[in-house]
């Protein structure tokens, strides 16, 4: 009896008889199942490792009685809480003890999804075909024709037909052991006790998820004596909820998670952090005097796959590496592929204050819709670069903007890889804007491609070709 | 064991509810319905006639009461106490490591100096969490927060941690209830509609005093709204964390750097107060890439004494939000109120810019605070003494610092990418502090639009708002 507290001090502060009696009605199946569970915990010697989850329902007060770690959960959420406990401490034996409203109605999503995950947890499901704690309402497992306070003339098909949870759980791939048992006779009670022990053993051995459905008596809400209720479970419930082992897989123990790692090198490495490079320390270059502001907004716009996002990120990294402040905000349409894709980059001498670019000083347009959409947002004196390979007839653009058509795609194609057109565009930007030092973007390319050195010459060539293309137009102008 | 040697049952009649389930269970008909009403219970207990009893114990398996039918070997000792056998004697010492009593403290591990990183806000929050010792992340995909979860899904398995994509946000928050109840730091990434779904669980976490960190990258609402940035969950976080008497520290970062710093800080706060902590970012902040410098230390979390861990040292612990008796629940709420008062007194955080001599005080948080800072600087260039007051904690609102700046303030301009929820927090804080606010105007955009610097400047200057 040691799995029960020797004094139920949480039950009405353990005053009087409540120190040793439950809140359950006379003859309640929960009480029988509690003794079975306590016996299993005792026999398996797991009392100090056990965490019992008791969600809303009549068993919400299980923590009054069981001298184990206890967590009381919201209605239907016990398996999710159980999973949290198991993943936090895999050595703990986590048992979720749920009623039919909890498990088969409000918590159905948690019940099925967590059973299918298959982690070693044990779910004890008390199916007594009626809501107990709220006072006798229709349960998902109420029988056809059963009168409850919310099915006063009897359950009809339109109210939903009884859910056979053990069969439902057994057909999932996650669980290793599923059995339905009953409490209405000595013979069935022996089997119930064995099933609970078996289910917990599967968890102790790390074999997987186990589920025991117990069809049980609720004499109070069936409006029967305990003996009548036992008979009703036997004659009315059992035909709907046939007893027996529904699933019992032979699975080798597999659940042996390692201890979480707190090694700084591992954490930093996986986070993408790099050790400080003292040798490269340099002063922040003076902000170019030819620029009209100390914060320059650059919008890169195209369709998905044009590489606008990658180019924006390269530009941001390059500016930050120089010691400027820079931000990049990507924006996509709802399409997962294709569709619109643009990025707002800001580069500021000290601090970016307005990270959006609703009026960008520079627009780099990779396609005609982007040029049409954003061309008009560039203020007077601003710069527009566009891919003249794909935009053969540009829309009318406002006056007093520097508009430089550059065949990004053709240049990239000539280099053998059309996809480097975005780096061609960055080269063009370098020549046209002259914001960052000349070697800045190439150095960033060098850095981001350090694990793919084969791609570096192509990208360097693309950057140089983009620059050259704009420099040629500047000379010719 | 021979039938003759098997212990027989006994019954203390006051623990029998007279359900009679044992009668049918006994193959030898040793139990009969009682005839005497028990004066302590008002029930009629069964009667035992054990002449033919062979100690089969089937009656015990039928009895629903833990202290109903028991075996003679379990009969209380003469002093009336129950003598329990030491499980270690019966089963040997357990292999489970036992912690000593009290909290097992966190380890703080120095980090080598690193290059500044270029990170988007959600990634910065994720790395902040990793450095704060979080190895358990539960979530459900929702734009624009998902990248944080995706990064965790890539990294955590390599650190023997867990990322679980739950069946819903409802399940995710309850996984946090479990892992947090076990005493470990855990978190989720979500966005407005998902945060709505988590509120039930947050109420339970607050009631049961379970720590956990929620990164909510707010988006446009109501309903499905859109996936653009909007500061539309300030009301929900500050005033509506599920049912009941709920409060949590609400942190409002404005840069990717703060996404990292405040997320890491959130774990410390969450455990210090045994309460969830919410990071409210906006959609811009979640997606925006910027410079992020890493801290000098990382944390290996310890284990609090209250954890339901699943070992002997924590066996008697309980995580629960139910208190059936009125006085118990009232006492629990008074305890929570004392905690909220301590938080309000100790955890107000603010960033102020040019507030000392400000006549026009601009109040903004998250990304709009950046635009507001630019507008304040522009106003100063025009000779207007403007200042930016940026609450970092939205609850508790940093009213103490605000009061200090208020003496010279002739006007307040509240800047929001949302429908006025920050202004409501401000007005409530002023009201609770007994301060009549000076004339108060606002610059608001919503639906995914952010107030631009020019609009804010117009608001500061008191000129007609111009949407350029």
PDB file of C-alpha atoms in Angstrom, chain A residues 8 29 50 62 68 138 192 213 241 246 265 272 327 344 373 393 398 409 417 456 461:
ATOM      1  CA  UNK A   8      -4.091  12.212   2.656  1.00  0.00           C
ATOM      2  CA  UNK A  29     -14.371   2.215 -10.648  1.00  0.00           C
ATOM      3  CA  UNK A  50       6.883   7.870 -10.905  1.00  0.00           C
ATOM      4  CA  UNK A  62      -5.175  11.669  -7.740  1.00  0.00           C
ATOM      5  CA  UNK A  68       4.599   9.943  -6.185  1.00  0.00           C
ATOM      6  CA  UNK A 138     -22.967  12.507 -22.475  1.00  0.00           C
ATOM      7  CA  UNK A 192      -6.746  -5.438 -15.154  1.00  0.00           C
ATOM      8  CA  UNK A 213      -8.494   1.136 -21.295  1.00  0.00           C
ATOM      9  CA  UNK A 241     -16.100  -2.413 -25.883  1.00  0.00           C
ATOM     10  CA  UNK A 246      -5.502  -5.140 -28.905  1.00  0.00           C
ATOM     11  CA  UNK A 265      32.070  24.976 -28.224  1.00  0.00           C
ATOM     12  CA  UNK A 272      27.038  29.627 -36.279  1.00  0.00           C
ATOM     13  CA  UNK A 327      19.438  45.660 -41.260  1.00  0.00           C
ATOM     14  CA  UNK A 344      14.676  46.078 -47.567  1.00  0.00           C
ATOM     15  CA  UNK A 373       5.732  48.561 -58.464  1.00  0.00           C
ATOM     16  CA  UNK A 393      10.755  47.710 -72.341  1.00  0.00           C
ATOM     17  CA  UNK A 398      10.069  59.381 -62.641  1.00  0.00           C
ATOM     18  CA  UNK A 409      20.951  37.712 -66.464  1.00  0.00           C
ATOM     19  CA  UNK A 417      25.490  30.192 -64.230  1.00  0.00           C
ATOM     20  CA  UNK A 456      34.117  31.409 -55.212  1.00  0.00           C
ATOM     21  CA  UNK A 461      33.773  36.974 -61.580  1.00  0.00           C
TER      22      UNK A 461
END
